[in-house]
Coordinates of C-alpha atoms in Angstrom, one line a residue:
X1 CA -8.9 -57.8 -1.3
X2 CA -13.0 -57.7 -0.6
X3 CA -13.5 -55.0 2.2
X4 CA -15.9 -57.2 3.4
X5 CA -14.0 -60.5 4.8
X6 CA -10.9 -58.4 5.7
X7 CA -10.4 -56.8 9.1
X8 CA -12.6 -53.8 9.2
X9 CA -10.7 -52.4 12.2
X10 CA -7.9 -52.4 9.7
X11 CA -9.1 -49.3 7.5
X12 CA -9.5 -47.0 10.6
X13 CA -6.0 -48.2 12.2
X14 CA -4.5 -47.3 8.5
X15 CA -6.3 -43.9 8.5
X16 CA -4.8 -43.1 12.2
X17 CA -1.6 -44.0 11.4
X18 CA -1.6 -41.5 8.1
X19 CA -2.8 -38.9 10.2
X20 CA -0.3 -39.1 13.0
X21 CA 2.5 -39.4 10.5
X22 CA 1.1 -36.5 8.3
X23 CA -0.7 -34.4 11.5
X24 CA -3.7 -34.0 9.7
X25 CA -7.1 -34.7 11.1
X26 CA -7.7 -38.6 10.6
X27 CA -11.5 -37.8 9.0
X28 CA -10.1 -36.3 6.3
X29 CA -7.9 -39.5 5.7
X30 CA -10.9 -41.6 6.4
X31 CA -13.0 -39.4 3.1
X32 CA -9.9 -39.9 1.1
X33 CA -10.7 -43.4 1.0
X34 CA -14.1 -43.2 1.0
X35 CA -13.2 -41.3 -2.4
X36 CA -10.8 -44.0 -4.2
X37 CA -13.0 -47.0 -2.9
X38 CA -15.4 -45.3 -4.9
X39 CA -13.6 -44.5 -7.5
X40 CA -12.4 -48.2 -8.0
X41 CA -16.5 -49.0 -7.6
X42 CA -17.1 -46.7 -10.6
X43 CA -14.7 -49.0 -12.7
X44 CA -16.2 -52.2 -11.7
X45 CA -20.2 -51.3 -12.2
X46 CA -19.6 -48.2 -14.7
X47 CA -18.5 -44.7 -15.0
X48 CA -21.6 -43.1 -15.6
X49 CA -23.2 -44.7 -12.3
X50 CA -23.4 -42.4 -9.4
X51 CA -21.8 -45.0 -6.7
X52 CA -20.9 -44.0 -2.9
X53 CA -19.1 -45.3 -0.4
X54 CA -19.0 -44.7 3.4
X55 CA -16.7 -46.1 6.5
X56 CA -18.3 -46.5 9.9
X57 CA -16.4 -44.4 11.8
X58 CA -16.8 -46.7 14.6
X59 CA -16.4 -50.1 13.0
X60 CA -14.5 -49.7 9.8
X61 CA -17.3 -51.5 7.7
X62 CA -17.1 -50.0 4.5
X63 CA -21.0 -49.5 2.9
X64 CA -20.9 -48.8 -1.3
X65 CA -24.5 -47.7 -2.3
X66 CA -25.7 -46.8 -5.6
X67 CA -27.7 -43.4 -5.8
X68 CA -30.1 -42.0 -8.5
X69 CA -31.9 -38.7 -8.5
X70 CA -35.7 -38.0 -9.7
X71 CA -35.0 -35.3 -12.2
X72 CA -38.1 -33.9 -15.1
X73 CA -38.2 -35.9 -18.4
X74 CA -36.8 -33.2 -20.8
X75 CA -34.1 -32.8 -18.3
X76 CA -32.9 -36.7 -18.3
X77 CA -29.4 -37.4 -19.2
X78 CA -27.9 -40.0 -17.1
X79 CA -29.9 -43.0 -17.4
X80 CA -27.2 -44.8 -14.9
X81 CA -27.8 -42.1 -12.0
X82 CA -31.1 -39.9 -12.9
X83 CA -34.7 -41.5 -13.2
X84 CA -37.9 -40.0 -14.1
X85 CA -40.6 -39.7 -11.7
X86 CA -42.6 -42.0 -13.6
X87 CA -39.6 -44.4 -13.5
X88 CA -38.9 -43.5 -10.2
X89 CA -42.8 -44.9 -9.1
X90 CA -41.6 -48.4 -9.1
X91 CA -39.4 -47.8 -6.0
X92 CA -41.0 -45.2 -4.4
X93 CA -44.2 -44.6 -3.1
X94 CA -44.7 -41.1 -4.1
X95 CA -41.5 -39.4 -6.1
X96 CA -41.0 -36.0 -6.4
X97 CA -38.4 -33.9 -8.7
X98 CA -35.3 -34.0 -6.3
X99 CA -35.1 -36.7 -4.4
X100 CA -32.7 -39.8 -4.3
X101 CA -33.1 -43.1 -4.2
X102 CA -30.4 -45.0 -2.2
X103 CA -29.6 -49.1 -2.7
X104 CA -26.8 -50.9 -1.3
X105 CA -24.6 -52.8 -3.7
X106 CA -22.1 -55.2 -3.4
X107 CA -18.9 -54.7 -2.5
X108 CA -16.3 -54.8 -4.8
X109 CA -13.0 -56.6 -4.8
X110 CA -9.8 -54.1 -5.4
X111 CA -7.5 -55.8 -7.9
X112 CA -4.1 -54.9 -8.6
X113 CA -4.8 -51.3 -10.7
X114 CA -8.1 -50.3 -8.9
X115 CA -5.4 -50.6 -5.6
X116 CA -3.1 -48.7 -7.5
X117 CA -6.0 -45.8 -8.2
X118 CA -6.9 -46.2 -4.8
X119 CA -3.8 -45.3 -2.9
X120 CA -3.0 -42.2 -5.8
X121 CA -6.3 -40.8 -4.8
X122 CA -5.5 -41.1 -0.8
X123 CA -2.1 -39.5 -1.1
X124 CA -3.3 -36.7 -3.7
X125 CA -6.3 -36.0 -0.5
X126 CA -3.8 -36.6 2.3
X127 CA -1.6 -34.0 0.4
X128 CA -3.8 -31.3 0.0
X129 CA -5.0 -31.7 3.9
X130 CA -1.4 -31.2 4.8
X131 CA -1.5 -28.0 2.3
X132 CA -4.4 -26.3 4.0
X133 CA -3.4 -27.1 7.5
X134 CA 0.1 -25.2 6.7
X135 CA -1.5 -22.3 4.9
X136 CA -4.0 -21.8 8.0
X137 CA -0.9 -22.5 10.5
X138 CA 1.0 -19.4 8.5
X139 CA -1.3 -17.1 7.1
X140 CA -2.1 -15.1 10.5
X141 CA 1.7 -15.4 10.7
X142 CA 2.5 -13.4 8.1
X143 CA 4.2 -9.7 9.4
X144 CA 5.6 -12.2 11.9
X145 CA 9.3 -13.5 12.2
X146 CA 10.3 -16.8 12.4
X147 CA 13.7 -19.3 13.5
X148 CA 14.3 -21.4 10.0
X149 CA 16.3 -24.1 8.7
X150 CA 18.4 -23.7 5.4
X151 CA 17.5 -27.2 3.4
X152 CA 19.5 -25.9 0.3
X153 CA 19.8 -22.8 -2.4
X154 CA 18.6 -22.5 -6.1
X155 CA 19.6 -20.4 -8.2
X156 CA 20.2 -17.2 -5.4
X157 CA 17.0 -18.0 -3.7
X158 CA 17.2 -20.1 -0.3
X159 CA 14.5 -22.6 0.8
X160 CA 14.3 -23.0 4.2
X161 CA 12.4 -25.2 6.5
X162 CA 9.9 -23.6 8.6
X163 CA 8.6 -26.6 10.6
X164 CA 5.3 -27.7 8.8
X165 CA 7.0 -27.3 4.8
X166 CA 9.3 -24.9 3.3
X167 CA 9.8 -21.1 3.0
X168 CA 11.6 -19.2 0.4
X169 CA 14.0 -16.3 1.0
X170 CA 14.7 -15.0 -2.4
X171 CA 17.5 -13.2 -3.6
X172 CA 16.4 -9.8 -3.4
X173 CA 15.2 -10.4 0.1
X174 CA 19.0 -11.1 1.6
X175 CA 20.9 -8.8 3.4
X176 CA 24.1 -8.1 0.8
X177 CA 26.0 -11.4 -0.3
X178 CA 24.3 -13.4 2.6
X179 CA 25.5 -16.8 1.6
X180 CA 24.1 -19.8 3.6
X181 CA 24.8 -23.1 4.1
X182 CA 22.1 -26.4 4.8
X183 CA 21.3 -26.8 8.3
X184 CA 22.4 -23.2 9.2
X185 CA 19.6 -21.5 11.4
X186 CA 18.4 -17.9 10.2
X187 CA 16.1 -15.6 11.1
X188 CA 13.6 -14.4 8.9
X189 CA 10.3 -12.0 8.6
X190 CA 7.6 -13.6 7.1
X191 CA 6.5 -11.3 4.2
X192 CA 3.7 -12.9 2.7
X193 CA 1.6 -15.8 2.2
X194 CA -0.6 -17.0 -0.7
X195 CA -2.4 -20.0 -1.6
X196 CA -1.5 -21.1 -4.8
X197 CA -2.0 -24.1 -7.0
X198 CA 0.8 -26.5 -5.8
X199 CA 0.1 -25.1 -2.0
X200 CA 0.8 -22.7 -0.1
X201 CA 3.7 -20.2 -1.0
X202 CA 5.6 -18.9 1.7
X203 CA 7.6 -15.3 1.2
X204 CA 10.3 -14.7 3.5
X205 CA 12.5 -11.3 4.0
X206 CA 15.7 -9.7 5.5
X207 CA 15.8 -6.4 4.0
X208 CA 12.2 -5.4 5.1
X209 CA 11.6 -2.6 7.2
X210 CA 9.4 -4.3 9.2
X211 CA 12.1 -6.8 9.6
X212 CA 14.4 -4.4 11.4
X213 CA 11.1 -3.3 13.4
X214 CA 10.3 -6.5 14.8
X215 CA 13.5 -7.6 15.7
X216 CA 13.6 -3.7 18.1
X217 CA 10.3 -5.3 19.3
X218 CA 11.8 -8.7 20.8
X219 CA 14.8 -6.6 22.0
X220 CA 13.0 -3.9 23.7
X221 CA 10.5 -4.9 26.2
X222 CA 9.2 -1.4 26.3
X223 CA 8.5 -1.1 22.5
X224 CA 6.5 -5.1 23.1
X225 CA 4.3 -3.3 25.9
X226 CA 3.2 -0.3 23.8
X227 CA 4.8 2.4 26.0
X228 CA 7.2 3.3 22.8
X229 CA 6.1 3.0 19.5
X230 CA 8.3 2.6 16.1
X231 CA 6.9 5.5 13.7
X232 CA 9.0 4.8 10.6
X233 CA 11.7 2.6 9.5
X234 CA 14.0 2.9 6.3
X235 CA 16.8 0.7 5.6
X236 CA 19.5 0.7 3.3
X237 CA 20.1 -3.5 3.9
X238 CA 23.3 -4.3 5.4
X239 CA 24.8 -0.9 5.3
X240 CA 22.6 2.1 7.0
X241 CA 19.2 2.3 8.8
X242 CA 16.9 5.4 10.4
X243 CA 14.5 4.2 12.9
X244 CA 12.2 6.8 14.3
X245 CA 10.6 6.3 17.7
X246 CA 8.7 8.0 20.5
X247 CA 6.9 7.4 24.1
X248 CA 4.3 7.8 25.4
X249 CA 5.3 7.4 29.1
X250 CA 7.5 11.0 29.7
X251 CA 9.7 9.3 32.2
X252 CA 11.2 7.1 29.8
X253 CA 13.5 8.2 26.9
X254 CA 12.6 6.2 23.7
X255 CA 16.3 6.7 22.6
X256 CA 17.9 5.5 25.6
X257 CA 15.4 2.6 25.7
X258 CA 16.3 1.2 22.5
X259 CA 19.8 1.8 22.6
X260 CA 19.9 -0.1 26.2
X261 CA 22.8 -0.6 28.6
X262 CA 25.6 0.1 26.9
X263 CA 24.4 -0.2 23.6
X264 CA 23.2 -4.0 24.3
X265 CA 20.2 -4.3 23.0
X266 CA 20.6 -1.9 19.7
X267 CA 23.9 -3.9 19.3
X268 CA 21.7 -7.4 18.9
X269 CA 19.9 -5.6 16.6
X270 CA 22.6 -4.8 14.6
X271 CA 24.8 -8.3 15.0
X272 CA 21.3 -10.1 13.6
X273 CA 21.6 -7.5 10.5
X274 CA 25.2 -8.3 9.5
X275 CA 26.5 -4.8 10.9
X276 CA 24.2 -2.6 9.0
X277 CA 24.4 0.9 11.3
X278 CA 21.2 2.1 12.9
X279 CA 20.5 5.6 13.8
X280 CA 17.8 5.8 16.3
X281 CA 15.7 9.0 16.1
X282 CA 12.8 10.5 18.4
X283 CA 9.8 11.3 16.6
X284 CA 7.8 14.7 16.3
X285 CA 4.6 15.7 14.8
X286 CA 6.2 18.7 13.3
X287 CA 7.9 17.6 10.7
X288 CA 10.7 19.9 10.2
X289 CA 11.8 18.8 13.6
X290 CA 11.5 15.4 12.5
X291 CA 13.3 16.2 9.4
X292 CA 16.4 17.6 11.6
X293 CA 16.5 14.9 13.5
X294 CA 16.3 12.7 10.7
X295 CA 19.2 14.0 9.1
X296 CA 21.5 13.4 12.1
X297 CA 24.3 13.4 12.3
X298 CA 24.1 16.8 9.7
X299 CA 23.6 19.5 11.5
X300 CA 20.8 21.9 9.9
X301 CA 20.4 25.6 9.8
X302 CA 16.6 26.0 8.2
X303 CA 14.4 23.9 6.4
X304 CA 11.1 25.2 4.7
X305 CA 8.4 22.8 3.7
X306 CA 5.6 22.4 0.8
X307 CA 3.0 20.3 2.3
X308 CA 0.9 20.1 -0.6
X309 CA 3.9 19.5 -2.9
X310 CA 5.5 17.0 -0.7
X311 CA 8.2 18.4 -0.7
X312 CA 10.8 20.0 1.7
X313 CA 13.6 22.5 1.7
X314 CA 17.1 22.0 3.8
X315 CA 19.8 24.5 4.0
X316 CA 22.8 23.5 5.6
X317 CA 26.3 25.0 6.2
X318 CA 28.7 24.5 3.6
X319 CA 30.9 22.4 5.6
X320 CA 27.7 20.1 6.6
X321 CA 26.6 19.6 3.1
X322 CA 28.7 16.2 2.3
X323 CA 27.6 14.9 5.8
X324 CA 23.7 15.3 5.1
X325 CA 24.0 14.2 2.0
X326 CA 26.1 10.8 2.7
X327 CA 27.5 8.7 0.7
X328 CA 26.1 8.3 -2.3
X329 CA 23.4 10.1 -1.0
X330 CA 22.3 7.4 1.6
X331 CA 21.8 9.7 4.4
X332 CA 19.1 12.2 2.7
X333 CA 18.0 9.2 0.9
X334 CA 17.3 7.3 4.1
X335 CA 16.0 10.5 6.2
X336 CA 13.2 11.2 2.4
X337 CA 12.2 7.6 3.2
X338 CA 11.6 8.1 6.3
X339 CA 9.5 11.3 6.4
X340 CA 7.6 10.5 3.3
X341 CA 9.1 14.1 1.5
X342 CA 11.2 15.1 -1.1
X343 CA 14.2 16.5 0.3
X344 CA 16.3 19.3 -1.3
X345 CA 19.5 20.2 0.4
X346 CA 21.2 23.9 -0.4
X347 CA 24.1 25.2 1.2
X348 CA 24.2 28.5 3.0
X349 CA 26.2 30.0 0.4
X350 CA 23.7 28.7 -2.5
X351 CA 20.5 29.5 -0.3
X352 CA 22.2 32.8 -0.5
X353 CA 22.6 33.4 -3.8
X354 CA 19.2 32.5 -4.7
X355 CA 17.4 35.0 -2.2
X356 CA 19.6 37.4 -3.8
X357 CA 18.6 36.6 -6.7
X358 CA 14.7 36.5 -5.8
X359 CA 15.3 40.2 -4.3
X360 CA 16.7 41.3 -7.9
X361 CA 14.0 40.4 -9.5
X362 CA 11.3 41.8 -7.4
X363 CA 13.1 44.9 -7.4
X364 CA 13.4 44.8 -11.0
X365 CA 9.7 44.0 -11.0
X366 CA 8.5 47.3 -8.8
X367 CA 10.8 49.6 -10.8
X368 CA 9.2 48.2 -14.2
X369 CA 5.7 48.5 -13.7
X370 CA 5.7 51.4 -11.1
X371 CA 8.1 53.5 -12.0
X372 CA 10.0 53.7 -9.2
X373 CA 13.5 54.1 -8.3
X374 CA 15.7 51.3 -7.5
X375 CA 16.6 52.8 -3.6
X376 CA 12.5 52.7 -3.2
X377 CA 12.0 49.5 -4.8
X378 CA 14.2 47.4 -2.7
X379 CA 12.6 49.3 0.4
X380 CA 9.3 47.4 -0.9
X381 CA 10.7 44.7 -1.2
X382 CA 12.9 44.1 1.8
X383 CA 9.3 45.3 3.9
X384 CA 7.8 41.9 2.7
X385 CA 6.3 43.2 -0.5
X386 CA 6.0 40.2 -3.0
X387 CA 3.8 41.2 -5.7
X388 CA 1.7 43.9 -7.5
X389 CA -1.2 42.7 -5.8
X390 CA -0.1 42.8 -2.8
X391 CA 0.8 46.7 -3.1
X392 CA -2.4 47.5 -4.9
X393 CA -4.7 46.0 -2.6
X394 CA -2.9 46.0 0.9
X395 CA -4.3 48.3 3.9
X396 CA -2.8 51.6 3.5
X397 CA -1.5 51.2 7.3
X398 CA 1.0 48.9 6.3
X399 CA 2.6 51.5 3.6
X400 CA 2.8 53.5 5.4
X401 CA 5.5 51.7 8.0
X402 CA 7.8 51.8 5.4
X403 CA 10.2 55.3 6.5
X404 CA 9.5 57.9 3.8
X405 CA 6.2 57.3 2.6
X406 CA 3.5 59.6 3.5
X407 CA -0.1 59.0 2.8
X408 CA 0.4 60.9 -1.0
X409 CA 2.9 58.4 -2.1
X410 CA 1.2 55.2 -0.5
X411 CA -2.0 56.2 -2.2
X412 CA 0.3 56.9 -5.5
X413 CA 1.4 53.8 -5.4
X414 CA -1.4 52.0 -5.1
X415 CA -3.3 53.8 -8.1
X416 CA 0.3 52.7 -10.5
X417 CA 0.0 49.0 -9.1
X418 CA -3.9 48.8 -10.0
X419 CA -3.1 51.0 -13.3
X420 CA -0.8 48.5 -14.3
X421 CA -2.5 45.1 -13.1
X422 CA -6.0 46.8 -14.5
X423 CA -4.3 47.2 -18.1
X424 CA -2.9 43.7 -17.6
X425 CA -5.5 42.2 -17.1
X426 CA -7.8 43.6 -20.3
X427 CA -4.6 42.4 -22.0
X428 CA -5.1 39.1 -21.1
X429 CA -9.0 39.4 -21.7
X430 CA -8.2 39.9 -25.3
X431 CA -6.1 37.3 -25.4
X432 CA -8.1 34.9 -24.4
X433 CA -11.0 36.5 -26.5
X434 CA -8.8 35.8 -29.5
X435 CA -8.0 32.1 -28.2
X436 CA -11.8 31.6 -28.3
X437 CA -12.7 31.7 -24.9
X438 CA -17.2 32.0 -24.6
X439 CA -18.7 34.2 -22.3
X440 CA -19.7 30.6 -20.0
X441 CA -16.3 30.4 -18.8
X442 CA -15.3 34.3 -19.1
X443 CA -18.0 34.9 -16.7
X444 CA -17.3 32.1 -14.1
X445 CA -16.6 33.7 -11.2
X446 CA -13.1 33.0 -10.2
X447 CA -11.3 33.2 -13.0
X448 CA -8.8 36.3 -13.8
X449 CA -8.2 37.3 -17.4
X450 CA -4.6 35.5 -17.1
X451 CA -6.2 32.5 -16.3
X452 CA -8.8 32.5 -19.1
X453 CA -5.3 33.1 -21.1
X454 CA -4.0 30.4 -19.9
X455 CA -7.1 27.6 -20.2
X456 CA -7.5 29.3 -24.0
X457 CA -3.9 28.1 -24.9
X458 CA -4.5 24.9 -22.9
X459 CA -7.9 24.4 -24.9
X460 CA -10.8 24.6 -22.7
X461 CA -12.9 27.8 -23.6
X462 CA -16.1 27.1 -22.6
X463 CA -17.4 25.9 -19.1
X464 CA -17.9 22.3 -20.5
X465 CA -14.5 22.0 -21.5
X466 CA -13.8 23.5 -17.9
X467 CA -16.2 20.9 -16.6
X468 CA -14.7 18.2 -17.6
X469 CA -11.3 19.1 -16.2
X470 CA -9.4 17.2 -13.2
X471 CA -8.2 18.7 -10.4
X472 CA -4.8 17.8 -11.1
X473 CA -5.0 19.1 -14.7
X474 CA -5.7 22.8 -13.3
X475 CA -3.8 22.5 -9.8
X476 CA -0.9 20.5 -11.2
X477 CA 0.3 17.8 -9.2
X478 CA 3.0 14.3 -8.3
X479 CA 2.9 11.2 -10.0
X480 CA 5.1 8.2 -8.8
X481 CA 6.6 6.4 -12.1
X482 CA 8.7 3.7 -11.7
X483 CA 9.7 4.5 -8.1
X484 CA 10.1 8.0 -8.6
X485 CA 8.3 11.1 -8.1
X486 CA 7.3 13.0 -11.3
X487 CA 6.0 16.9 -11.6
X488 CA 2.9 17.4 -13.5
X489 CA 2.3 20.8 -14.5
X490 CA -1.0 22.4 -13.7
X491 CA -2.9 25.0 -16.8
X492 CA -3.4 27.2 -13.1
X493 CA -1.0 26.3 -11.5
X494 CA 1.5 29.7 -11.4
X495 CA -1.5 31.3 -10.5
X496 CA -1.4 29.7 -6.6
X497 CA -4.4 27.2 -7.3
X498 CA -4.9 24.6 -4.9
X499 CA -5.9 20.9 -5.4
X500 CA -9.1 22.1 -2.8
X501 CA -9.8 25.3 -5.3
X502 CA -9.4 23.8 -7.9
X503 CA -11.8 21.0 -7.4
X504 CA -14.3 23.3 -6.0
X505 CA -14.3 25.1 -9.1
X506 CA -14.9 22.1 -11.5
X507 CA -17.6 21.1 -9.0
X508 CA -19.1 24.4 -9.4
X509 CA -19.4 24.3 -12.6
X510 CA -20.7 20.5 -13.2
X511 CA -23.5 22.6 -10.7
X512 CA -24.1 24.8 -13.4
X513 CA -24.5 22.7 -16.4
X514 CA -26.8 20.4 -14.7
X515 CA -24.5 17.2 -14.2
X516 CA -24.5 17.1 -10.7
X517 CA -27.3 17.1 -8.4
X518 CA -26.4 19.9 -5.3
X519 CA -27.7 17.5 -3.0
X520 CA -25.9 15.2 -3.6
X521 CA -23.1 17.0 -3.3
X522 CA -24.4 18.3 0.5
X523 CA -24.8 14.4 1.1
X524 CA -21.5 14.0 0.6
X525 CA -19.9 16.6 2.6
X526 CA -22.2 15.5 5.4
X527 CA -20.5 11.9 5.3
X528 CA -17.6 13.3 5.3
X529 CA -17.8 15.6 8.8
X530 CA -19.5 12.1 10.3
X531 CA -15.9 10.4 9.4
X532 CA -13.9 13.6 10.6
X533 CA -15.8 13.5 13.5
X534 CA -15.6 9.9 14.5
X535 CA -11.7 9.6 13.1
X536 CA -11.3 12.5 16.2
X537 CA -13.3 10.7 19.0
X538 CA -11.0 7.6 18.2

């Protein structure tokens, strides 16, 4: 078929009807055959030939042109589509390095294979238009949910059809043994979507958190409008959930709210999730209150908490213990995912036994390197008393609260407990002499003998070595391998070092040896206090 004697009107009625049917844009149709007419052009006049092809927009007439470029003699390597300037002369006035030279040339006719070429190329363009319209339709969707339609299942993982293509919900992403069947309707959180090679890839899930906290948000007009806000989520899919919540309008219970009128609306919620049970929990800045409430329905009796450990400490009744825990530990499991901690949970009895323990040993501590009696040693240490230090260098006020010591026997003890640390710590000194430890680190301010010990058996003895330490490596600190939470020990760490210590100390000393510019450093904390200060005003 010549484009010329056929009905031009046709081309732009065909390019219409493939965009209505494909609900693309019907330009993009219209460049698609632009593309294969030139394509089949290339074949009749020659591959190497730079031949274009363009479509009224209006008319449908179909205009193929030949193009060549002016391009520098050493640079010529197309004799078909590049010309030299001095070639160039005899059809242009003045050519210059650059510019094109344009000719119409006859159309072509499209036999049987060129057709053939033809229509591959359209439907190859027409496909990748209907790839980018569905990856811009779904990629500000994503963290969204959505109604779907099951088409089938392969192998576990269920494609669905989500209006403009298909969606995958894989295995790992259904609530228990979900099992579906085509044309079922499910509802689904759309987890993620990425452009790939063969188009747009789109992730669906069911056991997301954010899966349970959307669903609270269709279900709770009060939670859609901002007045209560979801904090946290942790799910234990199809069996358990913890949702924390809390309002910011005081005349409104975030609790009641999402529970609703007789449990209506958390009952959608939990029809939509195949039964899984949903404990709803208010929210509080403090954590251990959070924590209690997290552990509902356990009652607790005291938690302590390591914020720069992550961890936390529960002590519950003996009776409560099984509760808190739940089965197979889903409850403290669910409540640690949900405050961001480590959890430990003691019983009463075993909380006991290890304060019992701790008061043992300090009494056994006081009566070994003070000489004292064990009566008067467990009066120091059931006044608070913890340590030598804190006996050696405590306010003599505060010995003498404790009934039965005068201002002789405070000051006594106080002269045993720096005796003892005093010859402790030239111990240690020549110790850490012996490890090798040089007079750069011994004299960093800082450092106590026992820690020069300990960085001598560790291997740093001089200030570089110190220097080139991290934080972590002195402080100790958590690493998170495969999932879990794993202790790394610090070379300071039983001495009470901080991660903020100790990173003030290494800085220090990269001060010292020259590798770090002061300034820099003031620069730096500057930026910082601009950030604190404008994270506060927002």
């Amino acid at each position: 078929m010549a484009y010329t004697s056929a009905n031009q009107l046709e081309l732009l009625q065909t390019a219409e009807a493939v965009a209505r049917e494909k609900n693309i844009e019907p330009g993009l149709v219209v460049e698609a055959m632009e593309e294969s007419l030139a394509r089949a052009a290339k074949s009749r006049y020659g591959a190497e030939m730079d031949i274009r092809v363009s479509i009224d927009r209006k008319t449908g007439k179909a205009t193929f042109t030949r193009v060549r470029t002016v391009v520098e003699d050493e640079e010529l390597e197309n004799y078909q589509a590049e010309f030299t300037v001095e070639q160039a002369k005899q059809y242009m006035e003045n050519p210059e390095v650059g510019q094109q030279f344009v000719e119409e040339v006859p159309p072509v006719e499209l036999g049987r294979i060129a057709a053939q070429s033809a229509k591959q190329v359209i439907l190859q363009k027409v496909r990748e238009a209907e790839r980018d319209k569905q990856y811009e339709e779904f990629k500000d969707r994503a963290g969204t949910i959505i109604n779907a339609l099951v088409k089938r299942e392969e192998y576990g993982n269920v494609i669905v059809d989500v209006g403009a293509g298909e969606a995958v919900l894989r295995r790992n992403e259904k609530i228990g043994r979900e099992a579906y069947r085509p044309n079922d309707r499910i509802r689904c959180y759309i987890k993620e979507v990425r452009r790939e090679q063969r188009g747009p890839q789109i992730f669906l899930s069911r056991t997301a958190p954010e899966f349970m906290a959307e669903l609270f948000k269709m279900e709770v007009p009060e939670i859609y409008e901002g007045i209560i806000e979801i904090k946290a989520v942790a799910r234990d899919p199809g069996s358990r959930a913890k949702i924390a919540v809390i309002s910011y309008d005081g005349s409104i219970d975030p609790v009641g709210a999402c529970v609703g009128m007789r449990g209506s609306r958390v009952q959608a919620v939990v029809n939509e999730l195949q039964g899984e049970k949903i404990d709803i929990i208010p929210w509080n800045e403090d954590m251990p209150t959070f924590l209690v409430n997290a552990l509902q329905p356990a009652e607790v009796s005291k938690v302590v908490l390591d914020e720069e450990a992550g961890k936390i400490e529960v002590v519950v009744p003996d009776e409560q213990l099984s509760l808190a825990i739940g089965r197979r530990g889903q409850n403290v499991r669910l409540a640690s995912q949900l405050t961001g901690l480590d959890i430990d949970i003691l019983t009463e009895e075993e909380e006991s036994k290890r304060r019992q323990a701790e008061f043992e040993q300090r009494t056994k501590l006081f009566m070994d390197t003070l000489d004292l009696d064990e009566f008067f040693a467990q009066l120091l240490v059931s006044e608070g008393f913890t340590s030598l230090e804190e006996v050696a260098y405590v306010e003599l006020d505060e010995l003498l609260v404790i009934e039965g010591v005068d201002e002789d026997t405070a000051n006594e003890l106080q002269a045993r407990a720096r005796d003892y640390l005093e010859a402790e710590a030239a111990k240690a000194m020549e110790a850490a002499r012996a490890l090798g430890v040089e007079d750069s680190l011994a004299d960093f301010e800082g450092l106590t003998p026992q820690m020069l010990e300990a960085l001598g058996k560790d291997g740093v003895k001089t200030l570089e070595d110190f220097a080139t330490c991290a934080d972590w490596e002195l402080a100790g600190g958590w690493t998170t391998v495969d999932g879990e939470r794993v202790k790394d020990e610090g070379v300071l760490e039983s001495f009470d070092v901080s991660l903020e210590e100790a990173q003030d100390m290494i800085m220090t000393a990269r001060v010292m040896l020259g590798w770090v510019d002061p300034a820099d450093l003031e620069s730096e904390a500057d930026a910082d206090e601009a950030e604190l200060a404008e994270e506060d005003e927002a």
